XYZ file of C-alpha atoms in Angstrom:
293
model
C 0.176 0.006 0.082
C 0.908 3.694 -0.449
C 1.976 5.245 2.590
C 0.683 8.908 3.129
C 3.959 10.722 2.083
C 3.877 9.100 -1.166
C 0.492 10.144 -2.051
C 0.953 14.091 -0.957
C 4.139 13.787 -3.184
C 2.080 12.623 -6.350
C -0.674 15.396 -5.495
C 2.169 17.988 -5.002
C 3.510 17.022 -8.802
C 0.386 16.936 -10.392
C -0.388 20.341 -9.331
C 2.471 21.800 -10.255
C 1.977 20.798 -14.185
C 0.129 23.601 -16.307
C -3.161 22.490 -18.257
C -3.202 21.788 -21.897
C -5.408 24.212 -24.439
C -6.005 22.537 -28.095
C -6.912 25.145 -30.661
C -9.546 24.633 -33.311
C -9.988 26.688 -36.427
C -7.987 27.961 -39.318
C -5.399 30.516 -38.432
C -2.490 32.401 -40.552
C -2.368 32.329 -44.512
C -5.111 29.613 -44.898
C -7.477 32.082 -43.207
C -6.638 34.999 -45.248
C -6.622 32.912 -48.290
C -10.384 32.108 -47.206
C -11.493 35.385 -46.540
C -9.910 36.409 -49.903
C -12.041 33.932 -51.838
C -15.181 34.406 -49.984
C -14.912 38.345 -50.715
C -14.088 36.971 -54.720
C -17.187 34.554 -54.478
C -19.319 37.732 -53.012
C -17.530 40.260 -55.898
C -18.757 37.680 -58.538
C -22.378 37.308 -57.003
C -22.878 40.905 -57.232
C -21.576 41.136 -60.756
C -23.846 38.036 -62.031
C -26.744 39.459 -60.256
C -26.062 42.833 -62.087
C -25.583 41.538 -65.477
C -28.928 39.572 -64.893
C -30.394 42.532 -64.097
C -29.180 44.297 -66.968
C -30.248 41.595 -69.312
C -33.595 41.667 -68.215
C -33.840 45.347 -68.550
C -32.220 45.499 -72.073
C -34.418 42.349 -73.217
C -37.368 43.549 -71.304
C -38.279 40.613 -69.865
C -42.105 40.529 -68.388
C -44.460 38.286 -67.411
C -45.980 38.522 -70.606
C -43.094 37.622 -72.875
C -39.915 39.106 -73.700
C -39.306 42.382 -75.882
C -41.678 42.660 -78.644
C -42.914 38.992 -78.248
C -45.501 38.484 -76.270
C -47.058 35.010 -75.373
C -50.713 35.130 -75.775
C -53.542 32.267 -75.379
C -53.749 31.980 -79.048
C -50.032 31.734 -79.753
C -47.002 34.155 -80.080
C -47.354 38.281 -80.879
C -44.702 40.093 -82.443
C -44.630 43.618 -82.631
C -42.471 45.803 -84.771
C -39.681 44.421 -86.890
C -38.601 40.838 -86.441
C -35.526 38.810 -88.112
C -35.421 35.382 -88.313
C -31.925 33.709 -89.362
C -33.543 30.118 -89.188
C -36.337 28.545 -91.083
C -39.788 29.668 -89.565
C -42.441 27.274 -88.989
C -45.972 28.145 -88.076
C -49.131 27.452 -88.825
C -50.517 30.743 -89.448
C -49.121 34.069 -89.771
C -51.268 37.442 -89.370
C -50.912 41.020 -88.675
C -52.642 43.275 -86.474
C -56.458 43.993 -87.650
C -55.758 47.325 -89.844
C -52.190 46.877 -90.223
C -49.910 45.584 -93.336
C -47.988 42.711 -93.239
C -44.386 42.893 -94.595
C -41.979 39.836 -95.363
C -38.530 41.265 -96.426
C -35.575 39.458 -97.279
C -31.906 39.972 -99.109
C -32.215 36.881 -101.527
C -35.375 35.569 -101.480
C -38.693 34.556 -99.746
C -40.072 30.731 -100.025
C -43.061 29.116 -98.932
C -43.272 25.683 -99.016
C -45.861 22.941 -98.355
C -45.176 19.698 -98.106
C -46.896 16.203 -97.042
C -46.226 13.836 -94.219
C -43.591 12.500 -96.077
C -41.718 15.614 -96.596
C -42.480 15.923 -100.149
C -42.811 19.297 -102.052
C -46.534 19.603 -103.030
C -46.788 23.417 -103.474
C -44.213 26.197 -103.812
C -44.006 29.816 -104.026
C -40.897 31.777 -104.673
C -40.422 35.460 -104.740
C -36.283 36.460 -105.469
C -34.553 39.118 -107.038
C -34.830 37.044 -110.651
C -38.760 36.995 -110.479
C -41.674 35.623 -109.119
C -42.103 31.772 -109.366
C -45.303 29.759 -108.363
C -44.881 25.400 -108.388
C -48.326 23.372 -108.226
C -51.020 21.416 -109.477
C -53.571 24.549 -109.900
C -53.096 28.565 -109.603
C -55.850 30.582 -108.965
C -56.752 34.340 -108.782
C -60.130 35.560 -107.225
C -61.632 38.761 -106.440
C -63.400 39.778 -102.940
C -66.451 38.838 -104.106
C -65.078 35.117 -104.880
C -65.110 35.286 -108.683
C -62.635 33.475 -110.712
C -60.307 36.144 -112.390
C -57.521 33.963 -113.674
C -56.668 29.892 -113.253
C -54.169 27.661 -114.370
C -53.314 24.171 -114.545
C -52.123 21.547 -116.667
C -55.289 21.360 -119.306
C -56.158 25.311 -119.458
C -55.808 28.515 -118.467
C -58.676 30.302 -117.695
C -59.318 33.982 -117.667
C -62.584 34.950 -115.818
C -62.330 38.969 -115.769
C -65.197 40.554 -118.404
C -61.971 42.113 -120.527
C -58.576 40.649 -121.273
C -56.233 43.626 -122.229
C -52.985 43.329 -123.909
C -50.715 46.507 -123.573
C -47.471 44.992 -125.274
C -46.649 47.271 -128.529
C -46.494 43.375 -130.624
C -49.718 42.232 -129.057
C -50.565 38.676 -128.177
C -48.270 35.725 -129.673
C -50.380 32.241 -129.308
C -48.268 29.294 -130.544
C -51.679 27.223 -130.593
C -55.255 28.018 -131.100
C -57.157 30.592 -129.240
C -60.936 30.154 -128.376
C -62.930 33.321 -127.538
C -66.284 34.782 -128.403
C -65.048 38.016 -128.754
C -61.989 39.608 -130.108
C -61.985 43.708 -130.152
C -59.769 46.639 -130.348
C -59.680 49.357 -128.101
C -61.781 52.418 -129.218
C -59.682 54.485 -131.813
C -57.201 51.777 -132.139
C -57.061 49.276 -134.487
C -57.318 45.366 -134.762
C -54.618 43.345 -136.598
C -54.858 39.409 -136.478
C -51.682 38.272 -138.184
C -49.621 35.123 -138.906
C -46.333 35.838 -140.472
C -45.190 32.339 -141.942
C -48.190 30.133 -141.495
C -52.104 30.522 -141.954
C -54.881 32.262 -140.239
C -58.044 30.273 -139.473
C -61.097 31.317 -138.096
C -63.769 29.028 -137.308
C -67.561 29.311 -135.692
C -70.084 26.680 -135.853
C -72.850 29.748 -136.291
C -70.976 32.307 -138.262
C -68.195 34.864 -138.209
C -68.946 38.364 -138.044
C -66.570 41.191 -139.047
C -68.028 44.578 -138.261
C -65.894 48.170 -138.051
C -68.474 50.860 -137.205
C -66.263 53.804 -138.179
C -63.561 52.768 -140.506
C -62.277 50.391 -143.059
C -61.925 46.396 -143.265
C -58.854 45.448 -145.420
C -57.994 41.673 -146.344
C -54.755 41.507 -148.408
C -53.000 38.673 -149.169
C -50.334 37.521 -151.819
C -51.562 34.838 -153.900
C -55.348 34.021 -153.611
C -58.304 35.519 -151.636
C -61.201 32.801 -151.470
C -64.792 33.702 -150.477
C -66.783 30.159 -150.383
C -70.116 29.252 -149.629
C -71.099 25.407 -149.437
C -74.565 25.591 -148.514
C -75.581 29.342 -149.153
C -75.044 32.663 -151.225
C -72.441 35.437 -150.923
C -74.326 38.976 -150.667
C -72.184 42.212 -151.535
C -74.316 44.697 -150.524
C -73.159 48.235 -150.648
C -73.951 51.541 -152.503
C -70.985 51.033 -154.733
C -69.117 47.855 -155.642
C -65.627 48.408 -157.460
C -63.784 45.586 -158.973
C -60.158 47.028 -159.944
C -57.825 45.753 -162.238
C -60.233 43.475 -163.937
C -58.646 42.265 -167.538
C -59.979 43.781 -170.333
C -61.207 41.529 -173.320
C -61.004 42.360 -177.256
C -63.902 44.429 -178.383
C -65.788 43.476 -181.144
C -65.453 45.057 -184.630
C -68.582 47.201 -184.384
C -67.600 48.864 -181.316
C -63.951 49.364 -182.262
C -65.251 51.246 -185.401
C -66.357 54.107 -183.383
C -64.081 56.767 -182.999
C -65.310 58.144 -179.642
C -63.480 56.658 -176.274
C -65.318 53.855 -174.486
C -65.975 54.538 -170.848
C -68.759 52.153 -170.517
C -68.045 48.718 -169.678
C -69.515 44.932 -169.384
C -68.607 42.484 -166.617
C -68.202 39.209 -168.503
C -67.919 35.792 -166.621
C -65.538 33.286 -168.273
C -66.942 29.331 -167.831
C -64.067 28.828 -165.243
C -65.742 31.605 -163.215
C -63.053 34.374 -163.805
C -64.306 37.747 -164.426
C -63.239 40.326 -167.399
C -64.498 43.611 -168.914
C -65.696 44.309 -172.473
C -66.457 47.215 -174.045
C -70.603 47.910 -174.008
C -72.589 48.288 -177.112
C -75.972 48.274 -178.204
C -76.295 44.490 -177.744
C -74.391 41.923 -175.757
C -70.448 42.344 -176.149
C -69.323 39.468 -174.174
C -67.059 37.179 -176.298
C -65.109 34.266 -174.848
C -61.574 35.643 -174.765
C -59.059 32.665 -174.522
C -56.161 34.928 -173.251
C -58.434 36.019 -170.537
C -60.623 32.813 -169.644
C -57.492 30.164 -169.940
Protein backbone atom coordinates (compact mmCIF):
# COMPACT_ATOMS: atom_id res chain seq x y z
CA UNK A 1 0.00 0.00 0.00
CA UNK A 2 1.00 3.54 -0.80
CA UNK A 3 2.06 5.49 2.16
CA UNK A 4 0.71 8.87 3.07
CA UNK A 5 3.93 10.62 2.06
CA UNK A 6 3.88 9.12 -1.42
CA UNK A 7 0.32 10.30 -2.01
CA UNK A 8 1.08 13.79 -0.92
CA UNK A 9 4.17 13.90 -3.15
CA UNK A 10 2.15 12.79 -6.21
CA UNK A 11 -0.51 15.41 -5.62
CA UNK A 12 2.17 18.09 -5.37
CA UNK A 13 3.66 17.04 -8.76
CA UNK A 14 0.26 17.09 -10.56
CA UNK A 15 -0.61 20.47 -9.17
CA UNK A 16 2.68 21.92 -10.30
CA UNK A 17 2.04 20.95 -14.06
CA UNK A 18 0.10 23.55 -16.34
CA UNK A 19 -3.13 22.50 -18.13
CA UNK A 20 -2.76 21.98 -21.99
CA UNK A 21 -5.17 24.00 -24.39
CA UNK A 22 -5.94 22.72 -27.96
CA UNK A 23 -6.91 25.44 -30.59
CA UNK A 24 -9.72 24.59 -33.13
CA UNK A 25 -10.04 26.56 -36.51
CA UNK A 26 -8.00 27.99 -39.41
CA UNK A 27 -5.29 30.44 -38.60
CA UNK A 28 -2.47 32.16 -40.42
CA UNK A 29 -2.27 32.30 -44.21
CA UNK A 30 -5.05 29.72 -44.59
CA UNK A 31 -7.46 32.08 -42.85
CA UNK A 32 -6.46 34.99 -45.12
CA UNK A 33 -6.89 32.85 -48.28
CA UNK A 34 -10.34 31.76 -47.10
CA UNK A 35 -11.43 35.35 -46.52
CA UNK A 36 -10.06 36.31 -49.94
CA UNK A 37 -12.03 33.58 -51.72
CA UNK A 38 -15.19 34.45 -49.84
CA UNK A 39 -14.77 38.09 -50.82
CA UNK A 40 -14.09 37.13 -54.46
CA UNK A 41 -17.17 34.90 -54.51
CA UNK A 42 -19.33 37.73 -53.15
CA UNK A 43 -17.98 40.08 -55.83
CA UNK A 44 -18.75 37.53 -58.56
CA UNK A 45 -22.25 37.05 -57.18
CA UNK A 46 -22.85 40.81 -57.24
CA UNK A 47 -21.51 41.08 -60.81
CA UNK A 48 -23.65 38.15 -61.95
CA UNK A 49 -26.72 39.67 -60.31
CA UNK A 50 -26.02 43.03 -61.93
CA UNK A 51 -25.58 41.43 -65.37
CA UNK A 52 -28.78 39.45 -64.92
CA UNK A 53 -30.72 42.59 -64.01
CA UNK A 54 -29.15 44.43 -66.98
CA UNK A 55 -30.10 41.60 -69.40
CA UNK A 56 -33.64 41.54 -68.06
CA UNK A 57 -33.84 45.31 -68.50
CA UNK A 58 -32.38 45.35 -72.01
CA UNK A 59 -34.37 42.34 -73.30
CA UNK A 60 -37.47 43.74 -71.63
CA UNK A 61 -38.43 40.51 -69.90
CA UNK A 62 -41.89 40.64 -68.42
CA UNK A 63 -44.47 38.18 -67.23
CA UNK A 64 -46.16 38.31 -70.67
CA UNK A 65 -43.04 37.74 -72.75
CA UNK A 66 -39.75 39.20 -73.89
CA UNK A 67 -39.32 42.52 -75.72
CA UNK A 68 -41.66 42.72 -78.73
CA UNK A 69 -42.55 39.06 -78.23
CA UNK A 70 -45.70 38.46 -76.24
CA UNK A 71 -47.15 35.12 -75.21
CA UNK A 72 -50.93 35.05 -75.55
CA UNK A 73 -53.60 32.38 -75.43
CA UNK A 74 -53.68 32.18 -79.25
CA UNK A 75 -49.90 31.92 -79.65
CA UNK A 76 -46.99 34.32 -80.01
CA UNK A 77 -47.43 38.01 -80.82
CA UNK A 78 -44.63 40.08 -82.33
CA UNK A 79 -44.71 43.86 -82.41
CA UNK A 80 -42.44 45.86 -84.72
CA UNK A 81 -39.76 44.46 -87.04
CA UNK A 82 -38.56 40.90 -86.49
CA UNK A 83 -35.61 39.10 -88.02
CA UNK A 84 -35.42 35.31 -88.41
CA UNK A 85 -32.02 33.75 -89.09
CA UNK A 86 -33.36 30.20 -89.43
CA UNK A 87 -36.50 28.73 -91.08
CA UNK A 88 -39.81 29.69 -89.49
CA UNK A 89 -42.45 27.02 -88.94
CA UNK A 90 -45.93 28.26 -88.11
CA UNK A 91 -49.52 27.25 -88.63
CA UNK A 92 -50.77 30.80 -89.21
CA UNK A 93 -49.10 34.20 -89.64
CA UNK A 94 -51.25 37.33 -89.54
CA UNK A 95 -50.81 41.01 -88.82
CA UNK A 96 -52.69 43.20 -86.40
CA UNK A 97 -56.19 44.23 -87.51
CA UNK A 98 -55.90 47.16 -89.88
CA UNK A 99 -52.11 46.89 -90.21
CA UNK A 100 -50.16 45.52 -93.22
CA UNK A 101 -47.89 42.48 -93.11
CA UNK A 102 -44.40 42.88 -94.64
CA UNK A 103 -42.06 40.02 -95.54
CA UNK A 104 -38.56 41.20 -96.45
CA UNK A 105 -35.41 39.28 -97.34
CA UNK A 106 -32.05 40.15 -98.90
CA UNK A 107 -32.27 37.11 -101.21
CA UNK A 108 -35.66 35.47 -101.54
CA UNK A 109 -38.80 34.52 -99.65
CA UNK A 110 -39.93 30.90 -100.05
CA UNK A 111 -43.19 29.32 -98.93
CA UNK A 112 -43.23 25.52 -99.18
CA UNK A 113 -46.11 23.11 -98.62
CA UNK A 114 -45.08 19.51 -97.95
CA UNK A 115 -46.94 16.33 -97.10
CA UNK A 116 -46.37 13.87 -94.27
CA UNK A 117 -43.45 12.31 -96.18
CA UNK A 118 -41.76 15.72 -96.51
CA UNK A 119 -42.41 15.77 -100.26
CA UNK A 120 -42.87 19.18 -101.87
CA UNK A 121 -46.44 19.81 -103.04
CA UNK A 122 -46.66 23.57 -103.54
CA UNK A 123 -43.93 26.17 -103.61
CA UNK A 124 -43.98 29.95 -103.80
CA UNK A 125 -40.65 31.72 -104.35
CA UNK A 126 -40.09 35.46 -104.70
CA UNK A 127 -36.53 36.56 -105.37
CA UNK A 128 -34.33 38.93 -107.29
CA UNK A 129 -34.86 36.95 -110.51
CA UNK A 130 -38.66 37.12 -110.33
CA UNK A 131 -41.75 35.41 -108.97
CA UNK A 132 -42.21 31.64 -109.30
CA UNK A 133 -45.11 29.45 -108.23
CA UNK A 134 -45.18 25.66 -108.46
CA UNK A 135 -48.25 23.53 -107.87
CA UNK A 136 -51.08 21.59 -109.45
CA UNK A 137 -53.31 24.65 -109.87
CA UNK A 138 -53.06 28.44 -109.61
CA UNK A 139 -56.12 30.64 -109.03
CA UNK A 140 -56.75 34.35 -108.59
CA UNK A 141 -60.14 35.46 -107.24
CA UNK A 142 -61.72 38.80 -106.47
CA UNK A 143 -62.98 39.90 -103.08
CA UNK A 144 -66.45 38.69 -104.01
CA UNK A 145 -65.15 35.21 -104.85
CA UNK A 146 -65.35 35.57 -108.63
CA UNK A 147 -62.68 33.67 -110.55
CA UNK A 148 -60.34 36.07 -112.35
CA UNK A 149 -57.55 33.75 -113.45
CA UNK A 150 -56.96 30.02 -113.25
CA UNK A 151 -54.20 27.82 -114.66
CA UNK A 152 -53.47 24.10 -114.55
CA UNK A 153 -51.99 21.46 -116.83
CA UNK A 154 -55.13 21.30 -118.99
CA UNK A 155 -56.13 24.94 -119.57
CA UNK A 156 -55.76 28.58 -118.58
CA UNK A 157 -58.98 30.42 -117.75
CA UNK A 158 -59.37 34.20 -117.68
CA UNK A 159 -62.58 35.04 -115.86
CA UNK A 160 -62.38 38.84 -116.08
CA UNK A 161 -64.82 40.69 -118.29
CA UNK A 162 -62.00 42.11 -120.41
CA UNK A 163 -58.49 40.90 -121.22
CA UNK A 164 -56.23 43.79 -122.24
CA UNK A 165 -52.84 43.27 -123.90
CA UNK A 166 -50.69 46.43 -123.65
CA UNK A 167 -47.55 45.19 -125.45
CA UNK A 168 -46.44 46.86 -128.66
CA UNK A 169 -46.22 43.50 -130.44
CA UNK A 170 -49.61 42.33 -129.15
CA UNK A 171 -50.20 38.76 -128.03
CA UNK A 172 -48.51 35.74 -129.59
CA UNK A 173 -50.25 32.34 -129.49
CA UNK A 174 -48.37 29.26 -130.66
CA UNK A 175 -51.59 27.24 -130.98
CA UNK A 176 -55.32 27.84 -131.31
CA UNK A 177 -57.30 30.46 -129.39
CA UNK A 178 -60.97 30.10 -128.49
CA UNK A 179 -62.90 33.25 -127.63
CA UNK A 180 -66.40 34.62 -128.28
CA UNK A 181 -65.26 38.19 -128.94
CA UNK A 182 -62.11 39.88 -130.25
CA UNK A 183 -62.18 43.68 -130.12
CA UNK A 184 -59.65 46.48 -130.16
CA UNK A 185 -59.74 49.47 -127.83
CA UNK A 186 -61.62 52.58 -128.93
CA UNK A 187 -59.75 54.47 -131.66
CA UNK A 188 -57.26 51.61 -131.95
CA UNK A 189 -56.68 49.17 -134.79
CA UNK A 190 -57.30 45.43 -134.52
CA UNK A 191 -54.83 43.28 -136.40
CA UNK A 192 -54.82 39.49 -136.67
CA UNK A 193 -51.59 38.28 -138.23
CA UNK A 194 -49.75 35.04 -138.92
CA UNK A 195 -46.34 36.03 -140.36
CA UNK A 196 -45.20 32.61 -141.60
CA UNK A 197 -48.28 30.35 -141.51
CA UNK A 198 -51.99 30.50 -142.21
CA UNK A 199 -54.71 32.20 -140.16
CA UNK A 200 -57.89 30.22 -139.67
CA UNK A 201 -61.11 31.44 -138.06
CA UNK A 202 -63.86 28.91 -137.40
CA UNK A 203 -67.30 29.20 -135.83
CA UNK A 204 -70.24 26.77 -136.13
CA UNK A 205 -72.87 29.55 -136.21
CA UNK A 206 -71.05 32.22 -138.18
CA UNK A 207 -68.29 34.81 -138.09
CA UNK A 208 -69.06 38.53 -138.01
CA UNK A 209 -66.46 41.14 -138.84
CA UNK A 210 -67.71 44.64 -138.07
CA UNK A 211 -66.02 48.03 -138.39
CA UNK A 212 -68.50 50.71 -137.35
CA UNK A 213 -66.29 53.74 -138.05
CA UNK A 214 -63.57 52.48 -140.38
CA UNK A 215 -62.54 50.14 -143.18
CA UNK A 216 -61.95 46.41 -143.38
CA UNK A 217 -58.99 45.31 -145.50
CA UNK A 218 -58.15 41.78 -146.58
CA UNK A 219 -54.77 41.63 -148.33
CA UNK A 220 -53.02 38.49 -149.50
CA UNK A 221 -50.16 37.60 -151.81
CA UNK A 222 -51.78 34.78 -153.80
CA UNK A 223 -55.52 34.10 -153.72
CA UNK A 224 -58.41 35.46 -151.68
CA UNK A 225 -61.19 32.93 -151.68
CA UNK A 226 -64.81 33.45 -150.56
CA UNK A 227 -66.68 30.16 -150.47
CA UNK A 228 -70.18 29.31 -149.30
CA UNK A 229 -71.00 25.62 -149.48
CA UNK A 230 -74.76 25.72 -148.89
CA UNK A 231 -75.61 29.42 -149.11
CA UNK A 232 -74.94 32.57 -151.07
CA UNK A 233 -72.39 35.36 -151.03
CA UNK A 234 -73.87 38.86 -150.81
CA UNK A 235 -72.08 42.07 -151.70
CA UNK A 236 -74.36 44.78 -150.32
CA UNK A 237 -73.10 48.35 -150.83
CA UNK A 238 -73.95 51.51 -152.68
CA UNK A 239 -70.88 51.08 -154.80
CA UNK A 240 -68.98 47.93 -155.72
CA UNK A 241 -65.63 48.43 -157.37
CA UNK A 242 -63.71 45.61 -159.06
CA UNK A 243 -60.24 46.95 -159.69
CA UNK A 244 -57.66 45.70 -162.20
CA UNK A 245 -60.00 43.39 -164.14
CA UNK A 246 -58.56 42.30 -167.51
CA UNK A 247 -60.18 43.76 -170.61
CA UNK A 248 -61.23 41.53 -173.48
CA UNK A 249 -60.96 42.34 -177.15
CA UNK A 250 -63.65 44.64 -178.41
CA UNK A 251 -65.94 43.55 -181.23
CA UNK A 252 -65.59 45.05 -184.73
CA UNK A 253 -68.71 47.20 -184.46
CA UNK A 254 -67.69 48.75 -181.14
CA UNK A 255 -64.11 49.34 -182.20
CA UNK A 256 -65.17 51.14 -185.38
CA UNK A 257 -66.60 54.06 -183.42
CA UNK A 258 -64.13 56.86 -182.97
CA UNK A 259 -65.36 57.91 -179.53
CA UNK A 260 -63.48 56.78 -176.41
CA UNK A 261 -65.28 53.97 -174.64
CA UNK A 262 -65.93 54.61 -170.92
CA UNK A 263 -68.66 52.04 -170.26
CA UNK A 264 -67.87 48.36 -169.94
CA UNK A 265 -69.69 45.14 -169.32
CA UNK A 266 -68.58 42.62 -166.70
CA UNK A 267 -68.28 39.21 -168.31
CA UNK A 268 -67.80 35.82 -166.71
CA UNK A 269 -65.73 33.00 -168.15
CA UNK A 270 -66.87 29.37 -167.83
CA UNK A 271 -64.22 28.86 -165.15
CA UNK A 272 -65.61 31.77 -163.12
CA UNK A 273 -63.09 34.46 -164.02
CA UNK A 274 -64.29 38.04 -164.60
CA UNK A 275 -63.19 40.37 -167.36
CA UNK A 276 -64.36 43.59 -168.96
CA UNK A 277 -65.77 44.12 -172.40
CA UNK A 278 -66.66 47.39 -174.08
CA UNK A 279 -70.38 47.97 -173.84
CA UNK A 280 -72.43 48.34 -176.99
CA UNK A 281 -75.99 48.28 -178.22
CA UNK A 282 -76.12 44.54 -177.70
CA UNK A 283 -74.18 41.96 -175.70
CA UNK A 284 -70.47 42.26 -176.29
CA UNK A 285 -69.11 39.50 -174.05
CA UNK A 286 -67.09 37.05 -176.10
CA UNK A 287 -64.93 34.23 -174.87
CA UNK A 288 -61.38 35.41 -174.86
CA UNK A 289 -58.79 32.71 -174.71
CA UNK A 290 -56.16 35.02 -173.27
CA UNK A 291 -58.45 35.87 -170.36
CA UNK A 292 -60.46 32.75 -169.68
CA UNK A 293 -57.64 30.20 -169.87
